[in-house]
Amino acid sequence: MMINQQASKQASKQASKQANIFIINLAKSTARKQFITEQFSRLNENLKNPIPYHFFAAINGKENPDFPLFKKYNKTKHFQRKGNQLSLSQLGCWASHYLLWEKCVELNEPIIILEDDAILKENFLEVYNFLSSPQNSFEFFWLSIPSPAKRKRNQKYKVICNIENTENSIAQFYYSWANTTGYFITPKAAQKLLTHCYEWVYEVDTQMERYWETKIPYLSIIPFCVEPDLSMESNISTTDNMKNKKV
């Protein structure tokens, strides 16, 4: 079905407020910053109202091993469930996303969070315009494709509705995502995550996808408008996971 016509009429009468995009980027990752900047430059080149995007200084866990938010990490529970420990770079990733959830609540407006290896697909602008419009009454969307793992990429979903005047659809998913390359989040959903993540037990993407606990609708927009550039070397090392097996 289509998003209802009444919402469409309201959308045409109201001025859309562009959603701010925050891109998580380590200060040392200048090539990644240039990579995503060039994509937005091309996208904004012919737009009357350029898409607003901002770089968010990612937390470098290796350089800040005592970062205050790391106290939320429950290493005992993590070890019991996963048999290893989160690395400092994984904790830095955790903190970066957590701080942006706080930023979303502080701004009291929806935002889009991207990681700096994001590839913007052909339908990104269409999806962005929908996310910024009054038609969008949803709390949260995964924007990136799920993990490269075949079982996650090929998971089943249920189309809820089509987005008017586009070939994009809103779909309900049920399986793990394992990818935080891009997502749309509202203050309501951000507050739910902040409440749920009072302690960090899993990797940030794993804890986010536990929708039966967070009570955040598990939705995405298809075709996916973002995907990670897998040719880039990851900034998130897991090599020190195995250094300390005992808790």
mmCIF file of C-alpha atoms in Angstrom:
data_model
loop_
_atom_site.group_PDB
_atom_site.id
_atom_site.type_symbol
_atom_site.label_atom_id
_atom_site.label_comp_id
_atom_site.label_asym_id
_atom_site.label_seq_id
_atom_site.Cartn_x
_atom_site.Cartn_y
_atom_site.Cartn_z
ATOM 1 C CA MET A 1 0.000 0.000 0.000
ATOM 2 C CA MET A 2 1.054 3.623 -0.336
ATOM 3 C CA ILE A 3 1.767 5.981 2.544
ATOM 4 C CA ASN A 4 -1.639 7.539 2.995
ATOM 5 C CA GLN A 5 -2.693 10.387 0.746
ATOM 6 C CA GLN A 6 -3.564 12.643 3.651
ATOM 7 C CA ALA A 7 0.037 12.553 4.789
ATOM 8 C CA SER A 8 1.109 13.360 1.236
ATOM 9 C CA LYS A 9 -1.159 16.418 1.141
ATOM 10 C CA GLN A 10 0.183 17.587 4.479
ATOM 11 C CA ALA A 11 3.698 17.073 3.178
ATOM 12 C CA SER A 12 3.033 19.357 0.226
ATOM 13 C CA LYS A 13 1.731 22.100 2.509
ATOM 14 C CA GLN A 14 4.516 21.975 5.066
ATOM 15 C CA ALA A 15 8.097 22.995 4.477
ATOM 16 C CA SER A 16 10.338 19.987 4.960
ATOM 17 C CA LYS A 17 13.123 20.418 7.484
ATOM 18 C CA GLN A 18 16.267 18.826 6.164
ATOM 19 C CA ALA A 19 17.619 16.116 8.416
ATOM 20 C CA ASN A 20 21.165 16.758 9.581
ATOM 21 C CA ILE A 21 23.675 14.064 8.718
ATOM 22 C CA PHE A 22 26.510 13.251 11.102
ATOM 23 C CA ILE A 23 29.474 11.314 9.738
ATOM 24 C CA ILE A 24 31.634 9.434 12.231
ATOM 25 C CA ASN A 25 35.280 9.990 11.323
ATOM 26 C CA LEU A 26 38.573 9.455 13.146
ATOM 27 C CA ALA A 27 40.870 12.483 12.951
ATOM 28 C CA LYS A 28 43.621 10.351 11.390
ATOM 29 C CA SER A 29 41.315 8.966 8.681
ATOM 30 C CA THR A 30 41.789 11.786 6.186
ATOM 31 C CA ALA A 31 41.336 9.569 3.121
ATOM 32 C CA ARG A 32 37.958 8.381 4.397
ATOM 33 C CA LYS A 33 36.934 11.971 5.084
ATOM 34 C CA GLN A 34 37.842 12.933 1.527
ATOM 35 C CA PHE A 35 35.997 9.864 0.185
ATOM 36 C CA ILE A 36 32.674 10.805 1.789
ATOM 37 C CA THR A 37 33.162 14.552 1.189
ATOM 38 C CA GLU A 38 33.535 13.985 -2.551
ATOM 39 C CA GLN A 39 30.304 12.000 -2.631
ATOM 40 C CA PHE A 40 28.336 14.753 -0.912
ATOM 41 C CA SER A 41 29.957 17.404 -3.112
ATOM 42 C CA ARG A 42 28.721 15.587 -6.206
ATOM 43 C CA LEU A 43 25.298 15.055 -4.663
ATOM 44 C CA ASN A 44 24.917 18.690 -3.579
ATOM 45 C CA GLU A 45 26.306 20.195 -6.772
ATOM 46 C CA ASN A 46 22.943 20.779 -8.439
ATOM 47 C CA LEU A 47 20.696 20.974 -5.383
ATOM 48 C CA LYS A 48 18.953 24.220 -4.527
ATOM 49 C CA ASN A 49 19.110 23.252 -0.861
ATOM 50 C CA PRO A 50 22.308 21.284 -0.272
ATOM 51 C CA ILE A 51 22.134 18.391 2.170
ATOM 52 C CA PRO A 52 23.615 19.477 5.513
ATOM 53 C CA TYR A 53 26.309 17.127 6.753
ATOM 54 C CA HIS A 54 28.768 17.375 9.612
ATOM 55 C CA PHE A 55 31.790 15.370 10.661
ATOM 56 C CA PHE A 56 31.678 13.928 14.149
ATOM 57 C CA ALA A 57 35.045 13.363 15.796
ATOM 58 C CA ALA A 58 35.083 9.628 16.463
ATOM 59 C CA ILE A 59 36.402 8.395 19.784
ATOM 60 C CA ASN A 60 39.773 6.718 19.317
ATOM 61 C CA GLY A 61 39.741 3.987 21.942
ATOM 62 C CA LYS A 62 43.416 3.136 21.524
ATOM 63 C CA GLU A 63 44.420 6.725 22.233
ATOM 64 C CA ASN A 64 41.794 7.176 24.967
ATOM 65 C CA PRO A 65 41.715 3.847 26.864
ATOM 66 C CA ASP A 66 40.201 5.523 29.924
ATOM 67 C CA PHE A 67 37.412 7.337 28.079
ATOM 68 C CA PRO A 68 34.606 7.807 30.670
ATOM 69 C CA LEU A 69 31.900 6.018 28.659
ATOM 70 C CA PHE A 70 33.998 2.843 28.576
ATOM 71 C CA LYS A 71 32.904 2.261 32.177
ATOM 72 C CA LYS A 72 29.565 1.151 30.740
ATOM 73 C CA TYR A 73 31.242 -1.906 29.230
ATOM 74 C CA ASN A 74 30.375 -5.043 31.204
ATOM 75 C CA LYS A 75 33.315 -7.245 30.275
ATOM 76 C CA THR A 76 32.129 -10.104 32.483
ATOM 77 C CA LYS A 77 28.767 -10.408 30.726
ATOM 78 C CA HIS A 78 30.379 -9.986 27.319
ATOM 79 C CA PHE A 79 32.866 -12.769 27.995
ATOM 80 C CA GLN A 80 30.133 -15.060 29.282
ATOM 81 C CA ARG A 81 28.147 -14.572 26.060
ATOM 82 C CA LYS A 82 30.888 -14.209 23.442
ATOM 83 C CA GLY A 83 34.012 -15.844 24.890
ATOM 84 C CA ASN A 84 36.231 -12.832 24.169
ATOM 85 C CA GLN A 85 36.570 -9.152 24.996
ATOM 86 C CA LEU A 86 35.780 -6.014 23.040
ATOM 87 C CA SER A 87 38.842 -4.200 21.751
ATOM 88 C CA LEU A 88 39.538 -0.551 22.517
ATOM 89 C CA SER A 89 38.667 0.382 18.934
ATOM 90 C CA GLN A 90 35.327 -1.422 19.276
ATOM 91 C CA LEU A 91 34.669 0.526 22.469
ATOM 92 C CA GLY A 92 35.568 3.715 20.616
ATOM 93 C CA CYS A 93 32.986 2.842 17.964
ATOM 94 C CA TRP A 94 30.453 2.199 20.736
ATOM 95 C CA ALA A 95 31.126 5.572 22.341
ATOM 96 C CA SER A 96 30.902 7.443 19.033
ATOM 97 C CA HIS A 97 27.429 6.101 18.281
ATOM 98 C CA TYR A 98 26.304 6.564 21.889
ATOM 99 C CA LEU A 99 27.370 10.222 21.874
ATOM 100 C CA LEU A 100 25.422 10.818 18.669
ATOM 101 C CA TRP A 101 22.306 9.326 20.253
ATOM 102 C CA GLU A 102 22.774 11.863 23.032
ATOM 103 C CA LYS A 103 23.226 14.553 20.366
ATOM 104 C CA CYS A 104 19.951 13.512 18.722
ATOM 105 C CA VAL A 105 18.100 13.864 22.023
ATOM 106 C CA GLU A 106 19.805 17.192 22.729
ATOM 107 C CA LEU A 107 18.848 18.596 19.307
ATOM 108 C CA ASN A 108 15.343 17.152 19.691
ATOM 109 C CA GLU A 109 15.216 16.361 15.999
ATOM 110 C CA PRO A 110 15.820 13.327 13.797
ATOM 111 C CA ILE A 111 19.303 12.824 12.413
ATOM 112 C CA ILE A 112 21.071 10.461 10.033
ATOM 113 C CA ILE A 113 24.236 8.763 11.243
ATOM 114 C CA LEU A 114 26.786 7.535 8.710
ATOM 115 C CA GLU A 115 30.194 5.973 9.051
ATOM 116 C CA ASP A 116 32.919 7.403 6.844
ATOM 117 C CA ASP A 117 33.212 4.351 4.578
ATOM 118 C CA ALA A 118 29.621 4.743 3.389
ATOM 119 C CA ILE A 119 28.877 4.514 -0.318
ATOM 120 C CA LEU A 120 25.819 6.597 -1.208
ATOM 121 C CA LYS A 121 23.678 4.663 -3.669
ATOM 122 C CA GLU A 122 21.625 6.093 -6.551
ATOM 123 C CA ASN A 123 18.446 6.302 -4.470
ATOM 124 C CA PHE A 124 20.082 8.061 -1.516
ATOM 125 C CA LEU A 125 18.626 11.471 -2.389
ATOM 126 C CA GLU A 126 15.103 10.057 -2.792
ATOM 127 C CA VAL A 127 15.356 8.313 0.559
ATOM 128 C CA TYR A 128 16.828 11.415 2.191
ATOM 129 C CA ASN A 129 13.967 13.575 0.916
ATOM 130 C CA PHE A 130 11.444 11.123 2.335
ATOM 131 C CA LEU A 131 13.228 10.961 5.689
ATOM 132 C CA SER A 132 13.170 14.761 5.880
ATOM 133 C CA SER A 133 9.504 15.061 4.921
ATOM 134 C CA PRO A 134 6.367 15.190 7.100
ATOM 135 C CA GLN A 135 5.385 11.889 5.461
ATOM 136 C CA ASN A 136 7.977 10.178 7.613
ATOM 137 C CA SER A 137 6.450 9.350 10.990
ATOM 138 C CA PHE A 138 8.773 6.432 11.755
ATOM 139 C CA GLU A 139 11.220 6.168 14.658
ATOM 140 C CA PHE A 140 14.135 4.418 13.052
ATOM 141 C CA PHE A 141 15.415 2.980 9.774
ATOM 142 C CA TRP A 142 18.468 0.956 8.894
ATOM 143 C CA LEU A 143 19.786 2.621 5.746
ATOM 144 C CA SER A 144 22.774 0.397 5.099
ATOM 145 C CA ILE A 145 22.718 -3.069 3.662
ATOM 146 C CA PRO A 146 23.059 -5.812 6.293
ATOM 147 C CA SER A 147 26.350 -7.559 7.023
ATOM 148 C CA PRO A 148 28.130 -9.151 4.045
ATOM 149 C CA ALA A 149 27.380 -12.535 5.607
ATOM 150 C CA LYS A 150 25.139 -14.370 3.112
ATOM 151 C CA ARG A 151 22.608 -15.448 5.725
ATOM 152 C CA LYS A 152 22.119 -11.807 6.760
ATOM 153 C CA ARG A 153 22.120 -10.335 3.248
ATOM 154 C CA ASN A 154 19.463 -12.780 2.068
ATOM 155 C CA GLN A 155 17.160 -12.561 5.064
ATOM 156 C CA LYS A 156 13.402 -12.433 4.622
ATOM 157 C CA TYR A 157 11.422 -9.237 5.080
ATOM 158 C CA LYS A 158 7.872 -7.950 4.785
ATOM 159 C CA VAL A 159 7.053 -4.823 2.783
ATOM 160 C CA ILE A 160 4.874 -2.507 4.875
ATOM 161 C CA CYS A 161 4.271 0.234 2.336
ATOM 162 C CA ASN A 162 5.680 1.911 -0.749
ATOM 163 C CA ILE A 163 7.069 5.427 -0.682
ATOM 164 C CA GLU A 164 4.991 7.567 -3.002
ATOM 165 C CA ASN A 165 6.469 8.634 -6.346
ATOM 166 C CA THR A 166 9.543 6.448 -5.879
ATOM 167 C CA GLU A 167 10.505 2.810 -6.298
ATOM 168 C CA ASN A 168 11.485 2.602 -2.629
ATOM 169 C CA SER A 169 9.592 0.674 0.038
ATOM 170 C CA ILE A 170 9.520 0.439 3.811
ATOM 171 C CA ALA A 171 10.151 -3.094 4.995
ATOM 172 C CA GLN A 172 10.009 -4.972 8.292
ATOM 173 C CA PHE A 173 13.026 -7.169 8.994
ATOM 174 C CA TYR A 174 13.516 -9.831 11.637
ATOM 175 C CA TYR A 175 17.138 -10.995 11.580
ATOM 176 C CA SER A 176 20.423 -9.532 12.821
ATOM 177 C CA TRP A 177 21.880 -6.558 10.912
ATOM 178 C CA ALA A 178 25.518 -6.394 12.038
ATOM 179 C CA ASN A 179 26.160 -3.141 10.188
ATOM 180 C CA THR A 180 26.055 0.443 11.455
ATOM 181 C CA THR A 181 27.248 2.086 8.232
ATOM 182 C CA GLY A 182 24.086 4.184 8.098
ATOM 183 C CA TYR A 183 20.794 4.685 9.918
ATOM 184 C CA PHE A 184 18.054 7.248 10.546
ATOM 185 C CA ILE A 185 17.119 7.883 14.155
ATOM 186 C CA THR A 186 14.623 10.095 15.990
ATOM 187 C CA PRO A 187 14.944 11.450 19.538
ATOM 188 C CA LYS A 188 12.350 8.887 20.652
ATOM 189 C CA ALA A 189 14.401 5.985 19.325
ATOM 190 C CA ALA A 190 17.652 7.531 20.544
ATOM 191 C CA GLN A 191 16.278 7.782 24.071
ATOM 192 C CA LYS A 192 15.179 4.151 23.922
ATOM 193 C CA LEU A 193 18.714 3.140 22.960
ATOM 194 C CA LEU A 194 20.267 5.270 25.683
ATOM 195 C CA THR A 195 17.966 3.681 28.240
ATOM 196 C CA HIS A 196 18.565 0.165 26.933
ATOM 197 C CA CYS A 197 22.333 0.625 26.678
ATOM 198 C CA TYR A 198 22.953 1.603 30.296
ATOM 199 C CA GLU A 199 25.563 -1.152 30.115
ATOM 200 C CA TRP A 200 27.414 -2.388 27.046
ATOM 201 C CA VAL A 201 27.256 -6.147 26.763
ATOM 202 C CA TYR A 202 27.566 -6.762 23.009
ATOM 203 C CA GLU A 203 29.124 -4.931 20.079
ATOM 204 C CA VAL A 204 27.186 -1.724 19.344
ATOM 205 C CA ASP A 205 25.490 -3.109 16.220
ATOM 206 C CA THR A 206 24.476 -6.295 18.031
ATOM 207 C CA GLN A 207 23.013 -4.395 20.964
ATOM 208 C CA MET A 208 21.137 -2.035 18.630
ATOM 209 C CA GLU A 209 19.530 -4.878 16.692
ATOM 210 C CA ARG A 210 17.942 -6.496 19.757
ATOM 211 C CA TYR A 211 14.603 -4.923 18.849
ATOM 212 C CA TRP A 212 12.648 -7.196 21.179
ATOM 213 C CA GLU A 213 14.482 -5.466 24.036
ATOM 214 C CA THR A 214 14.794 -1.903 22.711
ATOM 215 C CA LYS A 215 11.151 -1.835 21.501
ATOM 216 C CA ILE A 216 12.282 0.065 18.403
ATOM 217 C CA PRO A 217 10.508 -1.019 15.185
ATOM 218 C CA TYR A 218 13.003 -3.009 13.105
ATOM 219 C CA LEU A 219 12.610 -1.300 9.742
ATOM 220 C CA SER A 220 14.642 -0.499 6.677
ATOM 221 C CA ILE A 221 14.082 1.164 3.321
ATOM 222 C CA ILE A 222 14.654 -0.958 0.247
ATOM 223 C CA PRO A 223 16.514 -0.837 -2.043
ATOM 224 C CA PHE A 224 19.208 0.021 0.508
ATOM 225 C CA CYS A 225 20.581 3.512 -0.076
ATOM 226 C CA VAL A 226 23.911 3.031 1.708
ATOM 227 C CA GLU A 227 26.529 0.308 1.805
ATOM 228 C CA PRO A 228 30.042 0.081 3.254
ATOM 229 C CA ASP A 229 33.071 0.240 0.990
ATOM 230 C CA LEU A 230 34.527 -3.180 1.724
ATOM 231 C CA SER A 231 37.750 -2.294 -0.088
ATOM 232 C CA MET A 232 38.683 0.024 2.767
ATOM 233 C CA GLU A 233 40.643 -1.354 5.685
ATOM 234 C CA SER A 234 38.513 -1.295 8.816
ATOM 235 C CA ASN A 235 39.339 1.192 11.568
ATOM 236 C CA ILE A 236 37.857 -1.221 14.102
ATOM 237 C CA SER A 237 40.414 -3.779 15.159
ATOM 238 C CA THR A 238 39.429 -6.917 17.039
ATOM 239 C CA THR A 239 42.988 -8.203 17.406
ATOM 240 C CA ASP A 240 43.252 -7.515 21.118
ATOM 241 C CA ASN A 241 40.061 -9.506 21.796
ATOM 242 C CA MET A 242 42.170 -12.599 22.364
ATOM 243 C CA LYS A 243 44.783 -11.039 24.622
ATOM 244 C CA ASN A 244 42.850 -11.590 27.796
ATOM 245 C CA LYS A 245 40.580 -14.579 27.807
ATOM 246 C CA LYS A 246 40.134 -14.571 31.567
ATOM 247 C CA VAL A 247 37.738 -12.289 33.402
#
